[in-house]
Amino acid sequence: MIDKTIKNNSKMNVIITKDKVEGGKKAFELVEKAIHSDAAVLGLATGSTPETLYKEMRASNTDYSNLISINLDEYKGLPADHPQSYHTFMQENLFKDKPFKKSFIPDGLGDEDEEVKRYNKIIEEYPIDLQILGIGTNAHIGFNEPGTSFLQETHVEKLTEATINANKRYFESEEDVPKYAFSMGIKSILSAKKILLMAFGESKAEAVHDMLNGPITEQVPASILQTHDDVTVIIDEAAASKL
Ligand SMILES: O=P(O)(O)OC[C@H]1O[C@](O)(CO)[C@@H](O)[C@@H]1O
């Protein structure tokens, strides 16, 4: 860990690591700790941020087959077997080596109203003990873009240009990038007992600063985490560079 004095006006516990590999190892330690304190439901994230954590989980001796997982989001309109779906991402990055007892991910082809209702019911039935989060360059969490109400539960979100741009690296062309996604809402995320947010790289430095030290506003979705009692933020030096 890097011992660095930073500006952090929030009550969030901030851990600075050299890079995302060390960040993934630290995050793995905290997931293990939660599981040893009987965490039974893990909220999981996608995108490049959690990749080093999932690598540690795959390489570990931990058996996750008694745990439930609930993923934050899924692109609307992508079938589960699409190479860029979050179903495929989770299968390849975690579940193929470390299956859970039950893993919930929104159905990208689901009827909007039905799927939102189904997913809210799942989150109610399986309260999340530890929610893993990344953060977008525009401080979105899950796919809750700036301007999304803090009171939102699961819903279909229209993706911003910034998010479409950030995600188009995974698609053949911009036309192929989904413009909407099913996402757990901020209210659903805040219902987790513990939250572990990771951010790596210079591109997240502004969002991390605003999350920790900015005003609590729906224009900075992650800023709402200042109101949660148990948030740990793991960032590398580049993502901490504006603190
Ligand atoms: O980890 P990345 O790839 O930078 O993505 C950041 C954020 O964008 C999302 O993947 C949604 O676009 C979030 O789930 C994630 O936290």
mmCIF file of C-alpha atoms and ligand atoms in Angstrom:
data_model
loop_
_atom_site.group_PDB
_atom_site.id
_atom_site.type_symbol
_atom_site.label_atom_id
_atom_site.label_comp_id
_atom_site.label_asym_id
_atom_site.label_seq_id
_atom_site.Cartn_x
_atom_site.Cartn_y
_atom_site.Cartn_z
ATOM 1 C CA MET A 1 0.000 0.000 0.000
ATOM 2 C CA ILE A 2 1.112 3.585 -0.614
ATOM 3 C CA ASP A 3 1.214 5.773 2.474
ATOM 4 C CA LYS A 4 0.203 9.148 1.053
ATOM 5 C CA THR A 5 -1.625 12.061 2.690
ATOM 6 C CA ILE A 6 -4.675 12.805 0.586
ATOM 7 C CA LYS A 7 -7.730 15.042 0.774
ATOM 8 C CA ASN A 8 -10.683 12.865 1.756
ATOM 9 C CA ASN A 9 -13.623 14.731 3.293
ATOM 10 C CA SER A 10 -15.755 11.592 3.267
ATOM 11 C CA LYS A 11 -16.006 8.826 5.869
ATOM 12 C CA MET A 12 -14.938 6.336 3.180
ATOM 13 C CA ASN A 13 -11.850 4.267 3.931
ATOM 14 C CA VAL A 14 -9.354 4.957 1.100
ATOM 15 C CA ILE A 15 -6.536 2.531 0.298
ATOM 16 C CA ILE A 16 -3.948 3.608 -2.280
ATOM 17 C CA THR A 17 -1.996 0.913 -4.101
ATOM 18 C CA LYS A 18 0.855 1.083 -6.574
ATOM 19 C CA ASP A 19 -1.189 -0.340 -9.456
ATOM 20 C CA LYS A 20 -4.273 -2.365 -10.306
ATOM 21 C CA VAL A 21 -2.520 -5.678 -9.672
ATOM 22 C CA GLU A 22 -1.826 -4.686 -6.071
ATOM 23 C CA GLY A 23 -5.321 -3.202 -5.980
ATOM 24 C CA GLY A 24 -6.823 -6.527 -7.038
ATOM 25 C CA LYS A 25 -4.861 -8.360 -4.334
ATOM 26 C CA LYS A 26 -6.064 -5.921 -1.658
ATOM 27 C CA ALA A 27 -9.636 -6.206 -2.899
ATOM 28 C CA PHE A 28 -9.363 -10.005 -2.785
ATOM 29 C CA GLU A 29 -8.244 -9.777 0.856
ATOM 30 C CA LEU A 30 -11.319 -7.703 1.703
ATOM 31 C CA VAL A 31 -13.662 -10.080 -0.150
ATOM 32 C CA GLU A 32 -12.149 -12.990 1.751
ATOM 33 C CA LYS A 33 -12.605 -11.115 5.030
ATOM 34 C CA ALA A 34 -16.272 -10.485 4.237
ATOM 35 C CA ILE A 35 -16.824 -14.149 3.334
ATOM 36 C CA HIS A 36 -15.172 -15.228 6.601
ATOM 37 C CA SER A 37 -17.599 -12.887 8.377
ATOM 38 C CA ASP A 38 -20.470 -14.799 6.744
ATOM 39 C CA ALA A 39 -21.121 -12.663 3.675
ATOM 40 C CA ALA A 40 -23.463 -14.841 1.619
ATOM 41 C CA VAL A 41 -24.405 -12.507 -1.244
ATOM 42 C CA LEU A 42 -21.803 -10.692 -3.344
ATOM 43 C CA GLY A 43 -22.799 -7.849 -5.674
ATOM 44 C CA LEU A 44 -20.463 -8.077 -8.678
ATOM 45 C CA ALA A 45 -19.286 -5.520 -11.239
ATOM 46 C CA THR A 46 -18.018 -5.760 -14.798
ATOM 47 C CA GLY A 47 -15.749 -3.627 -16.971
ATOM 48 C CA SER A 48 -11.938 -3.702 -16.822
ATOM 49 C CA THR A 49 -11.650 -2.515 -13.216
ATOM 50 C CA PRO A 50 -12.560 -5.753 -11.388
ATOM 51 C CA GLU A 51 -10.424 -7.930 -13.706
ATOM 52 C CA THR A 52 -7.459 -8.137 -11.321
ATOM 53 C CA LEU A 53 -9.742 -8.983 -8.387
ATOM 54 C CA TYR A 54 -11.420 -11.753 -10.381
ATOM 55 C CA LYS A 55 -7.992 -13.073 -11.370
ATOM 56 C CA GLU A 56 -7.111 -13.387 -7.660
ATOM 57 C CA MET A 57 -10.434 -15.108 -6.961
ATOM 58 C CA ARG A 58 -9.888 -17.586 -9.817
ATOM 59 C CA ALA A 59 -6.376 -18.383 -8.549
ATOM 60 C CA SER A 60 -7.496 -18.836 -4.935
ATOM 61 C CA ASN A 61 -8.538 -21.979 -3.081
ATOM 62 C CA THR A 62 -11.795 -20.349 -2.050
ATOM 63 C CA ASP A 63 -14.983 -22.247 -2.841
ATOM 64 C CA TYR A 64 -17.763 -19.827 -3.824
ATOM 65 C CA SER A 65 -20.348 -22.544 -4.491
ATOM 66 C CA ASN A 66 -22.302 -21.657 -1.346
ATOM 67 C CA LEU A 67 -22.555 -17.985 -2.256
ATOM 68 C CA ILE A 68 -25.052 -16.032 -4.333
ATOM 69 C CA SER A 69 -23.900 -13.348 -6.790
ATOM 70 C CA ILE A 70 -25.925 -10.467 -8.201
ATOM 71 C CA ASN A 71 -24.441 -8.437 -11.032
ATOM 72 C CA LEU A 72 -24.929 -4.694 -11.355
ATOM 73 C CA ASP A 73 -25.827 -4.408 -15.003
ATOM 74 C CA GLU A 74 -26.224 -5.863 -18.481
ATOM 75 C CA TYR A 75 -26.470 -4.242 -21.893
ATOM 76 C CA LYS A 76 -30.055 -4.070 -23.167
ATOM 77 C CA GLY A 77 -30.520 -6.015 -26.394
ATOM 78 C CA LEU A 78 -27.528 -8.332 -26.065
ATOM 79 C CA PRO A 79 -28.284 -12.043 -25.726
ATOM 80 C CA ALA A 80 -26.458 -13.742 -22.836
ATOM 81 C CA ASP A 81 -24.172 -15.578 -25.269
ATOM 82 C CA HIS A 82 -23.071 -12.394 -27.113
ATOM 83 C CA PRO A 83 -19.255 -12.123 -26.859
ATOM 84 C CA GLN A 84 -19.573 -8.649 -25.313
ATOM 85 C CA SER A 85 -22.447 -9.360 -22.935
ATOM 86 C CA TYR A 86 -21.766 -9.087 -19.225
ATOM 87 C CA HIS A 87 -22.989 -12.693 -18.949
ATOM 88 C CA THR A 88 -20.039 -13.681 -21.144
ATOM 89 C CA PHE A 89 -17.691 -11.353 -19.253
ATOM 90 C CA MET A 90 -18.594 -12.936 -15.916
ATOM 91 C CA GLN A 91 -18.426 -16.467 -17.286
ATOM 92 C CA GLU A 92 -14.950 -15.892 -18.702
ATOM 93 C CA ASN A 93 -13.569 -13.781 -15.847
ATOM 94 C CA LEU A 94 -14.927 -15.714 -12.900
ATOM 95 C CA PHE A 95 -17.741 -18.233 -13.070
ATOM 96 C CA LYS A 96 -16.094 -20.736 -15.432
ATOM 97 C CA ASP A 97 -13.434 -21.374 -12.752
ATOM 98 C CA LYS A 98 -15.356 -20.331 -9.652
ATOM 99 C CA PRO A 99 -19.063 -21.119 -9.896
ATOM 100 C CA PHE A 100 -21.489 -19.661 -7.336
ATOM 101 C CA LYS A 101 -24.571 -21.438 -5.977
ATOM 102 C CA LYS A 102 -26.695 -18.982 -7.974
ATOM 103 C CA SER A 103 -25.620 -16.038 -10.118
ATOM 104 C CA PHE A 104 -28.085 -13.343 -11.189
ATOM 105 C CA ILE A 105 -27.418 -11.021 -14.127
ATOM 106 C CA PRO A 106 -30.133 -8.916 -15.803
ATOM 107 C CA ASP A 107 -31.516 -10.543 -18.968
ATOM 108 C CA GLY A 108 -30.502 -8.199 -21.803
ATOM 109 C CA LEU A 109 -33.360 -9.521 -23.930
ATOM 110 C CA GLY A 110 -35.925 -9.292 -21.157
ATOM 111 C CA ASP A 111 -39.105 -7.247 -21.440
ATOM 112 C CA GLU A 112 -38.181 -3.915 -19.823
ATOM 113 C CA ASP A 113 -40.972 -3.779 -17.216
ATOM 114 C CA GLU A 114 -40.909 -7.504 -16.438
ATOM 115 C CA GLU A 115 -37.112 -7.646 -16.117
ATOM 116 C CA VAL A 116 -36.965 -4.580 -13.855
ATOM 117 C CA LYS A 117 -39.604 -6.099 -11.570
ATOM 118 C CA ARG A 118 -37.847 -9.497 -11.583
ATOM 119 C CA TYR A 119 -34.502 -7.967 -10.699
ATOM 120 C CA ASN A 120 -35.838 -5.764 -7.909
ATOM 121 C CA LYS A 121 -37.418 -8.885 -6.407
ATOM 122 C CA ILE A 122 -34.087 -10.732 -6.540
ATOM 123 C CA ILE A 123 -32.290 -7.904 -4.728
ATOM 124 C CA GLU A 124 -35.050 -7.887 -2.085
ATOM 125 C CA GLU A 125 -34.851 -11.667 -1.649
ATOM 126 C CA TYR A 126 -31.044 -11.740 -1.458
ATOM 127 C CA PRO A 127 -29.826 -8.603 0.397
ATOM 128 C CA ILE A 128 -26.304 -7.835 -0.761
ATOM 129 C CA ASP A 129 -23.596 -8.234 1.905
ATOM 130 C CA LEU A 130 -20.714 -6.835 -0.139
ATOM 131 C CA GLN A 131 -21.159 -4.793 -3.329
ATOM 132 C CA ILE A 132 -18.142 -4.556 -5.648
ATOM 133 C CA LEU A 133 -18.101 -1.384 -7.754
ATOM 134 C CA GLY A 134 -16.017 0.241 -10.441
ATOM 135 C CA ILE A 135 -16.603 3.856 -11.436
ATOM 136 C CA GLY A 136 -17.026 5.483 -14.829
ATOM 137 C CA THR A 137 -14.915 8.440 -15.989
ATOM 138 C CA ASN A 138 -18.099 10.483 -15.449
ATOM 139 C CA ALA A 139 -18.461 9.007 -11.929
ATOM 140 C CA HIS A 140 -21.278 6.646 -12.898
ATOM 141 C CA ILE A 141 -21.673 3.533 -10.758
ATOM 142 C CA GLY A 142 -23.205 0.503 -12.414
ATOM 143 C CA PHE A 143 -24.786 2.201 -15.386
ATOM 144 C CA ASN A 144 -26.291 4.984 -13.304
ATOM 145 C CA GLU A 145 -25.289 7.967 -15.405
ATOM 146 C CA PRO A 146 -25.073 11.578 -14.158
ATOM 147 C CA GLY A 147 -28.617 12.845 -13.544
ATOM 148 C CA THR A 148 -30.052 9.468 -12.511
ATOM 149 C CA SER A 149 -32.143 9.838 -9.373
ATOM 150 C CA PHE A 150 -30.548 8.557 -6.164
ATOM 151 C CA LEU A 151 -33.916 6.914 -5.441
ATOM 152 C CA GLN A 152 -33.845 4.714 -8.535
ATOM 153 C CA GLU A 153 -33.983 0.954 -8.210
ATOM 154 C CA THR A 154 -33.338 -1.388 -11.139
ATOM 155 C CA HIS A 155 -34.136 0.360 -14.421
ATOM 156 C CA VAL A 156 -33.151 0.756 -18.059
ATOM 157 C CA GLU A 157 -30.580 3.523 -18.424
ATOM 158 C CA LYS A 158 -29.796 5.474 -21.600
ATOM 159 C CA LEU A 159 -26.005 5.441 -21.872
ATOM 160 C CA THR A 160 -24.164 8.735 -22.248
ATOM 161 C CA GLU A 161 -21.757 9.492 -25.081
ATOM 162 C CA ALA A 162 -18.891 9.256 -22.541
ATOM 163 C CA THR A 163 -19.916 5.725 -21.568
ATOM 164 C CA ILE A 164 -20.533 4.615 -25.147
ATOM 165 C CA ASN A 165 -17.096 5.992 -26.035
ATOM 166 C CA ALA A 166 -15.454 4.277 -23.061
ATOM 167 C CA ASN A 167 -17.090 0.944 -23.904
ATOM 168 C CA LYS A 168 -16.763 0.992 -27.694
ATOM 169 C CA ARG A 169 -13.277 -0.515 -27.342
ATOM 170 C CA TYR A 170 -15.027 -3.844 -26.887
ATOM 171 C CA PHE A 171 -17.178 -3.617 -30.027
ATOM 172 C CA GLU A 172 -16.506 -3.825 -33.777
ATOM 173 C CA SER A 173 -17.992 -0.404 -34.418
ATOM 174 C CA GLU A 174 -19.769 2.354 -32.514
ATOM 175 C CA GLU A 175 -23.080 1.287 -34.087
ATOM 176 C CA ASP A 176 -22.666 -2.071 -32.323
ATOM 177 C CA VAL A 177 -22.273 -0.482 -28.875
ATOM 178 C CA PRO A 178 -25.582 -0.850 -26.998
ATOM 179 C CA LYS A 179 -27.162 2.496 -26.206
ATOM 180 C CA TYR A 180 -29.177 1.253 -23.197
ATOM 181 C CA ALA A 181 -28.523 -1.022 -20.266
ATOM 182 C CA PHE A 182 -30.394 -2.657 -17.422
ATOM 183 C CA SER A 183 -28.778 -1.410 -14.228
ATOM 184 C CA MET A 184 -29.276 -1.759 -10.517
ATOM 185 C CA GLY A 185 -30.217 1.697 -9.296
ATOM 186 C CA ILE A 186 -28.355 3.817 -6.756
ATOM 187 C CA LYS A 187 -30.967 2.919 -4.118
ATOM 188 C CA SER A 188 -30.301 -0.786 -4.766
ATOM 189 C CA ILE A 189 -26.521 -0.234 -4.519
ATOM 190 C CA LEU A 190 -26.826 1.725 -1.262
ATOM 191 C CA SER A 191 -28.830 -1.140 0.261
ATOM 192 C CA ALA A 192 -25.649 -3.261 0.360
ATOM 193 C CA LYS A 193 -24.202 -3.725 3.853
ATOM 194 C CA LYS A 194 -20.649 -3.076 2.651
ATOM 195 C CA ILE A 195 -19.362 -1.453 -0.538
ATOM 196 C CA LEU A 196 -15.942 -1.947 -2.105
ATOM 197 C CA LEU A 197 -15.218 0.468 -4.960
ATOM 198 C CA MET A 198 -12.101 0.188 -7.117
ATOM 199 C CA ALA A 199 -10.671 2.725 -9.543
ATOM 200 C CA PHE A 200 -7.438 2.457 -11.482
ATOM 201 C CA GLY A 201 -5.775 4.807 -13.944
ATOM 202 C CA GLU A 202 -5.534 8.542 -14.593
ATOM 203 C CA SER A 203 -8.877 8.596 -16.432
ATOM 204 C CA LYS A 204 -10.688 7.986 -13.125
ATOM 205 C CA ALA A 205 -8.791 10.631 -11.065
ATOM 206 C CA GLU A 206 -11.385 13.382 -11.556
ATOM 207 C CA ALA A 207 -14.305 11.056 -10.762
ATOM 208 C CA VAL A 208 -12.505 9.784 -7.639
ATOM 209 C CA HIS A 209 -11.843 13.348 -6.451
ATOM 210 C CA ASP A 210 -15.483 14.364 -7.002
ATOM 211 C CA MET A 211 -16.744 11.170 -5.337
ATOM 212 C CA LEU A 212 -14.671 11.772 -2.184
ATOM 213 C CA ASN A 213 -14.516 15.555 -1.918
ATOM 214 C CA GLY A 214 -17.196 16.986 -4.133
ATOM 215 C CA PRO A 215 -20.765 17.937 -3.219
ATOM 216 C CA ILE A 216 -23.335 15.129 -3.056
ATOM 217 C CA THR A 217 -25.159 15.610 -6.332
ATOM 218 C CA GLU A 218 -26.917 13.431 -8.904
ATOM 219 C CA GLN A 219 -24.537 14.910 -11.456
ATOM 220 C CA VAL A 220 -21.807 12.855 -9.711
ATOM 221 C CA PRO A 221 -23.530 9.502 -9.040
ATOM 222 C CA ALA A 222 -20.657 8.091 -6.957
ATOM 223 C CA SER A 223 -20.835 11.095 -4.571
ATOM 224 C CA ILE A 224 -23.843 9.458 -2.878
ATOM 225 C CA LEU A 225 -21.429 6.902 -1.411
ATOM 226 C CA GLN A 226 -20.422 9.635 1.060
ATOM 227 C CA THR A 227 -23.708 8.830 2.837
ATOM 228 C CA HIS A 228 -23.035 5.085 3.176
ATOM 229 C CA ASP A 229 -21.582 3.821 6.482
ATOM 230 C CA ASP A 230 -19.224 1.198 5.167
ATOM 231 C CA VAL A 231 -17.393 2.037 1.945
ATOM 232 C CA THR A 232 -13.822 1.066 1.149
ATOM 233 C CA VAL A 233 -12.194 2.644 -1.903
ATOM 234 C CA ILE A 234 -9.152 0.992 -3.450
ATOM 235 C CA ILE A 235 -7.369 3.228 -5.951
ATOM 236 C CA ASP A 236 -3.978 3.160 -7.574
ATOM 237 C CA GLU A 237 -1.644 6.158 -7.506
ATOM 238 C CA ALA A 238 -2.835 7.358 -10.929
ATOM 239 C CA ALA A 239 -6.489 7.388 -9.838
ATOM 240 C CA ALA A 240 -5.417 9.145 -6.604
ATOM 241 C CA SER A 241 -3.498 11.824 -8.490
ATOM 242 C CA LYS A 242 -6.147 14.519 -8.024
ATOM 243 C CA LEU A 243 -6.586 14.049 -4.278
HETATM 244 O O1 LIG B 1 -13.978 -0.632 -15.258
HETATM 245 P P1 LIG B 1 -14.171 0.166 -16.514
HETATM 246 O O2 LIG B 1 -14.041 -0.675 -17.751
HETATM 247 O O3 LIG B 1 -13.349 1.420 -16.537
HETATM 248 O O4 LIG B 1 -15.722 0.593 -16.483
HETATM 249 C C1 LIG B 1 -16.122 1.492 -15.479
HETATM 250 C C2 LIG B 1 -17.591 1.359 -15.247
HETATM 251 O O5 LIG B 1 -18.306 1.254 -16.475
HETATM 252 C C3 LIG B 1 -19.219 0.135 -16.357
HETATM 253 O O6 LIG B 1 -18.621 -0.999 -16.913
HETATM 254 C C4 LIG B 1 -20.499 0.461 -17.050
HETATM 255 O O7 LIG B 1 -20.143 1.073 -18.217
HETATM 256 C C5 LIG B 1 -19.417 -0.028 -14.902
HETATM 257 O O8 LIG B 1 -19.990 -1.249 -14.553
HETATM 258 C C6 LIG B 1 -17.996 0.128 -14.481
HETATM 259 O O9 LIG B 1 -17.902 0.311 -13.116
#
